[in-house]
Coordinates of C-alpha atoms and ligand atoms in Angstrom, one line a residue:
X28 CA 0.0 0.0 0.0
X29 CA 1.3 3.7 -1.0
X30 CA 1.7 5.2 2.2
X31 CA 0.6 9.1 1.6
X32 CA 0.2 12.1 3.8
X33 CA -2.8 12.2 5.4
X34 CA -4.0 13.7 8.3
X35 CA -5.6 11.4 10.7
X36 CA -8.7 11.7 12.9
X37 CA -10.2 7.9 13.1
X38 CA -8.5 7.1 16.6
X39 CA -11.5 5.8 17.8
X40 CA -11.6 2.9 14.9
X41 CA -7.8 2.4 15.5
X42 CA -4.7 3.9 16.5
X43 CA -1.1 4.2 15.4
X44 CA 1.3 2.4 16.8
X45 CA 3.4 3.9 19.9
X46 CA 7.1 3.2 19.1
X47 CA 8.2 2.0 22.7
X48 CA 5.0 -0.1 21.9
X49 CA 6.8 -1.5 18.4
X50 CA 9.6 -1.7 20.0
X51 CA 8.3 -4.5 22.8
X52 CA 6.3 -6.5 20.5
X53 CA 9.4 -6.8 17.9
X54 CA 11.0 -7.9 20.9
X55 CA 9.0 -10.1 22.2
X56 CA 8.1 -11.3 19.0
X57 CA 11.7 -13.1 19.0
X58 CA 10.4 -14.8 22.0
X59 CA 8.7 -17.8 20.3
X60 CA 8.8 -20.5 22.8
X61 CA 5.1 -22.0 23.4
X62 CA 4.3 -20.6 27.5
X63 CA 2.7 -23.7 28.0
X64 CA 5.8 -26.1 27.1
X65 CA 7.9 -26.7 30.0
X66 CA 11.4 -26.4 28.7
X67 CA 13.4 -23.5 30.8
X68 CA 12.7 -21.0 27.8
X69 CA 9.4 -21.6 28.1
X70 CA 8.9 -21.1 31.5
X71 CA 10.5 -17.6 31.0
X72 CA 8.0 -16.9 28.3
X73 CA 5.2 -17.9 31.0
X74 CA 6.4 -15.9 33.6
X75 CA 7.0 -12.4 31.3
X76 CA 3.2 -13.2 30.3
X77 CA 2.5 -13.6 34.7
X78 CA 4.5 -10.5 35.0
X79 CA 2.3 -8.4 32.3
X80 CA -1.1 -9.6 33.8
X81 CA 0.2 -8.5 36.8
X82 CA 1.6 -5.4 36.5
X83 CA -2.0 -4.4 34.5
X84 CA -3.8 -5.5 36.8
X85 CA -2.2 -3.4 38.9
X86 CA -2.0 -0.1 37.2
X87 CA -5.8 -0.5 36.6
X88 CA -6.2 -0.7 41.0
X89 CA -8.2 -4.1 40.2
X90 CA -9.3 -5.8 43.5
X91 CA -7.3 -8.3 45.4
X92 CA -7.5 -12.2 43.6
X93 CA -9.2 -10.7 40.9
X94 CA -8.1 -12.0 36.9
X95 CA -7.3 -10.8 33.8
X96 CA -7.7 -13.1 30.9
X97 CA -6.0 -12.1 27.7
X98 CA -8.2 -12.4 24.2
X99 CA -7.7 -11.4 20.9
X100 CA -9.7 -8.7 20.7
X101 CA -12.8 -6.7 22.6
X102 CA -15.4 -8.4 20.1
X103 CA -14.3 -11.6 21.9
X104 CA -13.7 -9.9 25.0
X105 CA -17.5 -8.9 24.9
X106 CA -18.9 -12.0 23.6
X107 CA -16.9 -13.8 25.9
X108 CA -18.6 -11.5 28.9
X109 CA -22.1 -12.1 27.7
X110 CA -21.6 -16.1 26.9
X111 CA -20.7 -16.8 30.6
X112 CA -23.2 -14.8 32.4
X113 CA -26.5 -15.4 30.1
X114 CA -26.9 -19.1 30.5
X115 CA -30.5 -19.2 32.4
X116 CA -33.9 -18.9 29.9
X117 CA -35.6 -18.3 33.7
X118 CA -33.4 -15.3 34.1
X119 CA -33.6 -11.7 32.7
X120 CA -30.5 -9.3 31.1
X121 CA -29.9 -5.7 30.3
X122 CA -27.9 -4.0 27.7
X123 CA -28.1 -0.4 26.7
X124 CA -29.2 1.0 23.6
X125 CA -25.6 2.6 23.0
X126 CA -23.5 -0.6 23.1
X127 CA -21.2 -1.5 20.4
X128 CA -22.1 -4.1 18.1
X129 CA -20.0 -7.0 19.5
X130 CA -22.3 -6.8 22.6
X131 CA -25.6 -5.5 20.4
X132 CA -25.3 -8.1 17.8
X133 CA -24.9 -10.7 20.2
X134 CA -27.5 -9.8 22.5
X135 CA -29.3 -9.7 19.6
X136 CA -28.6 -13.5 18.7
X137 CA -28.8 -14.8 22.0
X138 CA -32.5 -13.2 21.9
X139 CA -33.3 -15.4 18.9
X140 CA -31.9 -18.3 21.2
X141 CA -34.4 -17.4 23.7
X142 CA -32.9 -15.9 26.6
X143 CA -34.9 -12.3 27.9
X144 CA -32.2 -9.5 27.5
X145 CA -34.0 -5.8 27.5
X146 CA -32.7 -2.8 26.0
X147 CA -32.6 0.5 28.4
X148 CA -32.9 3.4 26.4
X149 CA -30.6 6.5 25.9
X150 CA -30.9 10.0 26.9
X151 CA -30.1 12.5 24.2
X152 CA -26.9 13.2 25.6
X153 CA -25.8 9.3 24.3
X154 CA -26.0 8.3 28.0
X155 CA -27.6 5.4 29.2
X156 CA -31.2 6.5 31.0
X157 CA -30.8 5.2 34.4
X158 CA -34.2 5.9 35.8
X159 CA -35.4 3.7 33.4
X160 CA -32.5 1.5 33.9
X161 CA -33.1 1.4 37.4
X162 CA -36.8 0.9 37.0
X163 CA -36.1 -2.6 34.4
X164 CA -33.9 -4.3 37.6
X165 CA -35.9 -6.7 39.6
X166 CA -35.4 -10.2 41.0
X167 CA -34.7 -12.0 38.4
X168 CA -32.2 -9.4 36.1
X169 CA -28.7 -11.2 36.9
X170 CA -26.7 -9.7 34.3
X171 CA -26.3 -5.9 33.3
X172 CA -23.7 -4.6 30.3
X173 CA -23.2 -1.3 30.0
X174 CA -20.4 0.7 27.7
X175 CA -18.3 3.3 29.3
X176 CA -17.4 5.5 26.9
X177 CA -19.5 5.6 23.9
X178 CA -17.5 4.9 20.5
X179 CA -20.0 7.3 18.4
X180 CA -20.6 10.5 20.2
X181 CA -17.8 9.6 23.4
X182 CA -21.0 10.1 25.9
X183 CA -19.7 8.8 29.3
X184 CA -22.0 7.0 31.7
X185 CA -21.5 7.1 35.5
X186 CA -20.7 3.4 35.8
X187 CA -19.4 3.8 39.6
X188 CA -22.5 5.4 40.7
X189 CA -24.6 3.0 38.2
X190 CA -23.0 0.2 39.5
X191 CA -23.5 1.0 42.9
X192 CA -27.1 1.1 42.7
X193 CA -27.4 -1.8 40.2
X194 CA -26.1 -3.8 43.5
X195 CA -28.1 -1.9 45.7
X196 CA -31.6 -3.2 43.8
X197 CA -30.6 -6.7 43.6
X198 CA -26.9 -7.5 44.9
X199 CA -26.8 -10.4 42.6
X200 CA -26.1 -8.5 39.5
X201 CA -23.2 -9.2 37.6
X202 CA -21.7 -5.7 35.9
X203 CA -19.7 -6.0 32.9
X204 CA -18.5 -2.9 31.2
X205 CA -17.1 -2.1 27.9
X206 CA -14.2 0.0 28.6
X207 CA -12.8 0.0 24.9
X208 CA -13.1 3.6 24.3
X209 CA -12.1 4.7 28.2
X210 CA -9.3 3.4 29.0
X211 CA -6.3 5.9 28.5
X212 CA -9.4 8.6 27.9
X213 CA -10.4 9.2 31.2
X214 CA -9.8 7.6 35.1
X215 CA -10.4 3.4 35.0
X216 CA -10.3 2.3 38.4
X217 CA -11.6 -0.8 38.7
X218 CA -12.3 -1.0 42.4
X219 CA -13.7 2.2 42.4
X220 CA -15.6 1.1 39.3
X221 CA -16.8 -1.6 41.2
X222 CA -17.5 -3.4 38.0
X223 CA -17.0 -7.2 37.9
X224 CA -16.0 -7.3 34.6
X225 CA -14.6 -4.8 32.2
X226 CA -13.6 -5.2 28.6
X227 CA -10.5 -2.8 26.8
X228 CA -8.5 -3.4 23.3
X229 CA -4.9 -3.0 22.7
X230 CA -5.1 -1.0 19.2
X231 CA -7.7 1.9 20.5
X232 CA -4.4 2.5 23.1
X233 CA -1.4 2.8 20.3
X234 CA -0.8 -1.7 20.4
X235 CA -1.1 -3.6 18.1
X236 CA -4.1 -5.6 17.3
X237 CA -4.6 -8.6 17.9
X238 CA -4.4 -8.0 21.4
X239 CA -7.4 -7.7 24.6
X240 CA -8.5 -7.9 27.7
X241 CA -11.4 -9.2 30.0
X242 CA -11.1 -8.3 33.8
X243 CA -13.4 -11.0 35.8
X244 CA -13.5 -10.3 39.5
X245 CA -12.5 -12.9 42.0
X246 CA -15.2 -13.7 43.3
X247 CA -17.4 -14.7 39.9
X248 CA -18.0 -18.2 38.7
X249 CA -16.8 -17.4 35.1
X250 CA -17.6 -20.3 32.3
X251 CA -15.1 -20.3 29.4
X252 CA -16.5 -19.4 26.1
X253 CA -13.9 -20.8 24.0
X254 CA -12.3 -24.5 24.8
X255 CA -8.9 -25.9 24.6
X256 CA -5.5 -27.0 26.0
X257 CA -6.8 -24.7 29.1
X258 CA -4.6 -21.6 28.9
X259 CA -5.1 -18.8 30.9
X260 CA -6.0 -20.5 34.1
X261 CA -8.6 -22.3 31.9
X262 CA -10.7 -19.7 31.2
X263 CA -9.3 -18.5 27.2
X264 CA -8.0 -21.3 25.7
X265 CA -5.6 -20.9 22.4
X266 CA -2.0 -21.0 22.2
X267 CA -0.9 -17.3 23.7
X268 CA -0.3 -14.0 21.5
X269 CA 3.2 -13.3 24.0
X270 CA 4.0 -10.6 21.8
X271 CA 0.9 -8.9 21.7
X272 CA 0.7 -9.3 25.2
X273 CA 3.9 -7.8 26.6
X274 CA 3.3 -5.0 23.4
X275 CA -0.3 -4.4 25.5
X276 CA 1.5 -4.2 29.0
X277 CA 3.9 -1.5 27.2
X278 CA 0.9 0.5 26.1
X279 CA -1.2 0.5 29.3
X280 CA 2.1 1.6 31.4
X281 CA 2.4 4.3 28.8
X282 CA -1.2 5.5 29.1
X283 CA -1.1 9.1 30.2
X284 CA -4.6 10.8 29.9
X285 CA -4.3 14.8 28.4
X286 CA -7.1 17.1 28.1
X287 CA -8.0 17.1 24.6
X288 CA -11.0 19.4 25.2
X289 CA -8.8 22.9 23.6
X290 CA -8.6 20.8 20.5
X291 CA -12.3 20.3 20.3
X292 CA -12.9 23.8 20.8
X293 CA -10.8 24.9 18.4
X294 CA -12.3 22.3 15.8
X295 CA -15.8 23.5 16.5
X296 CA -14.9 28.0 16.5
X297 CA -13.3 27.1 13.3
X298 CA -16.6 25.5 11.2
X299 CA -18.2 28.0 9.4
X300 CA -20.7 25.8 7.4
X301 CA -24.5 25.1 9.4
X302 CA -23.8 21.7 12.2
X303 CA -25.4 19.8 14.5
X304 CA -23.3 19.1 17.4
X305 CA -24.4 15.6 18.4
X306 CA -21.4 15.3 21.5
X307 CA -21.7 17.7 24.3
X308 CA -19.6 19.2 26.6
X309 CA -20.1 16.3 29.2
X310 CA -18.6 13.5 26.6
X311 CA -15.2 12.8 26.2
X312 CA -13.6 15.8 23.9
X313 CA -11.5 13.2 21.8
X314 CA -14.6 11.7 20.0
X315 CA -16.8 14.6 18.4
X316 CA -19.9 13.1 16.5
X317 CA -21.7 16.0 14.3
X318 CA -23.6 16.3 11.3
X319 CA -23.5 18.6 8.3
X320 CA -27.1 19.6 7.7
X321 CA -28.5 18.2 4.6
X322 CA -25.2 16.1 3.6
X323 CA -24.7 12.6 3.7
X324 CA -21.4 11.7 5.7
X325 CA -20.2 9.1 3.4
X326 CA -19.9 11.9 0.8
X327 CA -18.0 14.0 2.8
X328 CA -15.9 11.6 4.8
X329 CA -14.5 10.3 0.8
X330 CA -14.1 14.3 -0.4
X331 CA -12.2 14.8 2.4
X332 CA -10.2 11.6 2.4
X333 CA -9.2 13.0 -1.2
X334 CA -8.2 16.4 0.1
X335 CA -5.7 14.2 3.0
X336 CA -8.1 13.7 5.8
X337 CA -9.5 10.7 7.3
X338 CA -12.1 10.8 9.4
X339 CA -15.2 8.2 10.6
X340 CA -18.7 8.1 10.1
X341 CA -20.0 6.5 13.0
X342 CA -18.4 3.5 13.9
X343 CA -16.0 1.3 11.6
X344 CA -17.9 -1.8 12.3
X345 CA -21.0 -0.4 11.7
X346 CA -20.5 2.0 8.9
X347 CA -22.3 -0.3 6.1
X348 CA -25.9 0.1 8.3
X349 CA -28.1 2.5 6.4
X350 CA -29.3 4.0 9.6
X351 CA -27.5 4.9 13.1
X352 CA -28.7 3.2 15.8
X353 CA -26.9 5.0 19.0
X354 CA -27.8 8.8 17.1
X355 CA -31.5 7.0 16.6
X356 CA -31.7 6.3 20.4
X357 CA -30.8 9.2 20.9
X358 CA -33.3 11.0 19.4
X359 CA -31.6 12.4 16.5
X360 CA -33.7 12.9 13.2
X361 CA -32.8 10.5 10.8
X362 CA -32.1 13.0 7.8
X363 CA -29.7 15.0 10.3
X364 CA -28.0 11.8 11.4
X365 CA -27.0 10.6 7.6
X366 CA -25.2 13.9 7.5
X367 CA -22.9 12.8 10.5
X368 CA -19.3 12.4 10.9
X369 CA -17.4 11.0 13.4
X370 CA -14.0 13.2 14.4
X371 CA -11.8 11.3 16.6
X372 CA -8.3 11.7 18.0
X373 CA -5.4 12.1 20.1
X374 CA -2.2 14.9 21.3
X375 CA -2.5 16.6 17.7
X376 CA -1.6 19.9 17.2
X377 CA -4.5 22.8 16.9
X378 CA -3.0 23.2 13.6
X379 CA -3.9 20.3 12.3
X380 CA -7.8 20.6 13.8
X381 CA -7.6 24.1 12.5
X382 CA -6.8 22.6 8.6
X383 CA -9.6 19.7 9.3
X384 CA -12.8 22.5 9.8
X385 CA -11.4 24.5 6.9
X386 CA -11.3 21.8 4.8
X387 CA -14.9 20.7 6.2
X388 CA -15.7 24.0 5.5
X389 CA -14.8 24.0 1.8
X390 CA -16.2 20.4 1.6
X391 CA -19.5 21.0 2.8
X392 CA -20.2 24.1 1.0
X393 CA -18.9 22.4 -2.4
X394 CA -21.4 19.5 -1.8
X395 CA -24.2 21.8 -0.8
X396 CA -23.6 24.0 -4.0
X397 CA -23.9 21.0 -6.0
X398 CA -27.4 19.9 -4.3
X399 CA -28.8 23.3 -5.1
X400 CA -27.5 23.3 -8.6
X401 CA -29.4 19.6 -9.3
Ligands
PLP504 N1 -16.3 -1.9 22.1 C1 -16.1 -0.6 21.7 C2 -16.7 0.5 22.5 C3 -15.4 -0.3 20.5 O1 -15.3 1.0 20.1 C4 -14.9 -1.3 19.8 C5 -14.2 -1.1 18.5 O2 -14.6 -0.2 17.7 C6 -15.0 -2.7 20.2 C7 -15.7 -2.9 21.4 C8 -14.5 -3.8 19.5 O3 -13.1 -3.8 19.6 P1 -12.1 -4.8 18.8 O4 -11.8 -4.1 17.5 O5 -10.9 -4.9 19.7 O6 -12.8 -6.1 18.6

């Protein structure tokens, strides 16, 4: 592929590659003995890989005896989450409306399998409505998922208060949350959180990919989704990515959360073509969701991927569904919402916002000329 000079703003979808991050997984990449032999080389591999769950599970404050299984990547993370805990046709389950498809999806299968999983709705601010929420717990809900940061309009819910009173109104609920899009974005304390399981991906936080995470607190009876030879303490079987994992441990001790929010600002004072600002001032300011009125973000996205700038519409998974379904939760007309972008990134420079409105600017108002002129 011809490698050309673009400006990037599609963090959320992926990131580059940190260089001390490189640097450990082309290390450990020369590290090829199989952890699970039991030939001295081996055993060293084993222990680096003890040493990395460790020392993450550590820098995210997770409670005492609690595990970390590594996976290869927060789709399986997720499905893995929901597989172990939604078992009983007798009992009931909760997602949100703003969950990412790999706990939608299969929520959505496992629906068709017959299990009773509800949907709590969104607010318009892309947060999860937790009267209502509150109001769908009763005796029988067991299992609650919830995403933490939102991957289309960066809306953050209050997991530690949520949590908190998901286990006040029936103490048997087991919390997972999808932390994809908050880890290394804003604080993830895990016993604060109080969460018993929490999802996060290497490449949203400069890794490679290939590379995840589940958090399972120590005191849950967790069933394996996938089978094996009984790696990871029996819980993820499959021969271990080493590389990826001591590449992930590189990238989580190398999180430092900035305040983004002057490049957001910047981004917005510098539009001078009609928006709808779908992310508010309470979301995290690295993902900005907005729409172009009476424009279709595919067209844009493409005229300004041929001017150098890439940027999202919605999510990458979902960006072959004709409609949105977080923006239709929450609220947002349909004809604004097919005129929605998806800006998303990291340290840039103000300059480099500053060129991305003006060349918004210049796109939108080309492709609204044209509309006028047909
Ligand atoms: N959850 C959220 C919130 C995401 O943003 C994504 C990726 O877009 C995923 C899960 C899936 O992550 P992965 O690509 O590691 O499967």
């Amino acid at each position: 592929m011809e490698e050309k000079n673009k400006l990037y703003f599609d963090y959320a979808s992926t990131t580059p590659i940190k260089e001390n991050v490189m640097e450990a997984y082309v290390n450990a990449s020369r590290m090829f003995y199989n952890p699970s032999a039991l030939n001295f080389m081996s055993i060293e591999v084993k222990n680096k890989i003890e040493e990395a769950r460790e020392n993450i599970l550590s820098i995210l404050n997770a409670k005492p005896k609690s595990k970390l299984i590594f996976t290869s990547c927060a789709t399986e993370s997720n499905n893995s989450a929901l597989r172990a805990f939604i078992r009983r046709k007798d009992k009931k389950y909760i997602i949100s409306m703003g969950e990412h498809s790999s706990i939608y999806n299969t929520a959505k299968a496992m629906i068709n399998e017959g299990y009773q999983i509800d949907f709590a709705p969104l607010n318009e601010d892309g947060r999860v409505n937790e009267k209502i929420l509150f109001s769908m717990i009763d005796e029988k809900t067991t299992f609650v998922s919830l995403i933490h940061v939102n991957n289309e309009t960066g809306a953050i819910n209050d997991i530690e208060n949520i949590t908190r009173e998901l286990k006040r109104l029936n103490p048997k609920i087991i919390v997972h949350v999808d932390g994809v899009q908050a880890l290394g974005k804003i604080d993830v304390d895990l016993s604060k959180l109080g969460v018993d399981l929490y999802t996060f991906s290497g490449h949203k936080i400069g890794c490679v990919r290939g590379i995840a995470g589940l958090y399972i607190a120590s005191n849950l009876n967790y069933t394996p989704y996938i089978l094996g030879g009984g790696q990871e303490m029996g819980l993820r079987s499959g021969t271990e990515n080493v590389a990826g994992i001591l590449a992930l441990e590189e990238a989580i001790k190398s999180l430092k959360i900035t305040d983004l929010s002057g490049i957001k600002t910047a981004f917005i004072k510098n539009l001078t073509v009609p928006y709808k600002l779908i992310s508010n001032d309470s979301c995290v300011p690295n993902i900005i969701s907005i729409a172009f009125y009476g424009t279709r973000g595919e067209t844009i996205m493409h005229m300004l991927d041929d001017l150098g700038f890439i940027v999202g519409t919605g999510s990458a998974c979902n960006s072959k569904d004709k409609t949105n379904r977080v923006l239709d939760a929450m609220g947002v007309e349909k004809q604004t919402a097919l005129g929605n972008l998806r800006i998303s990134f990291d340290a840039i420079e103000i300059d480099e916002i500053v060129a991305l409105a003006e060349a918004i600017n210049k796109v939108v108002n080309e492709y609204l000329t044209k509309v006028k002129r047909n």
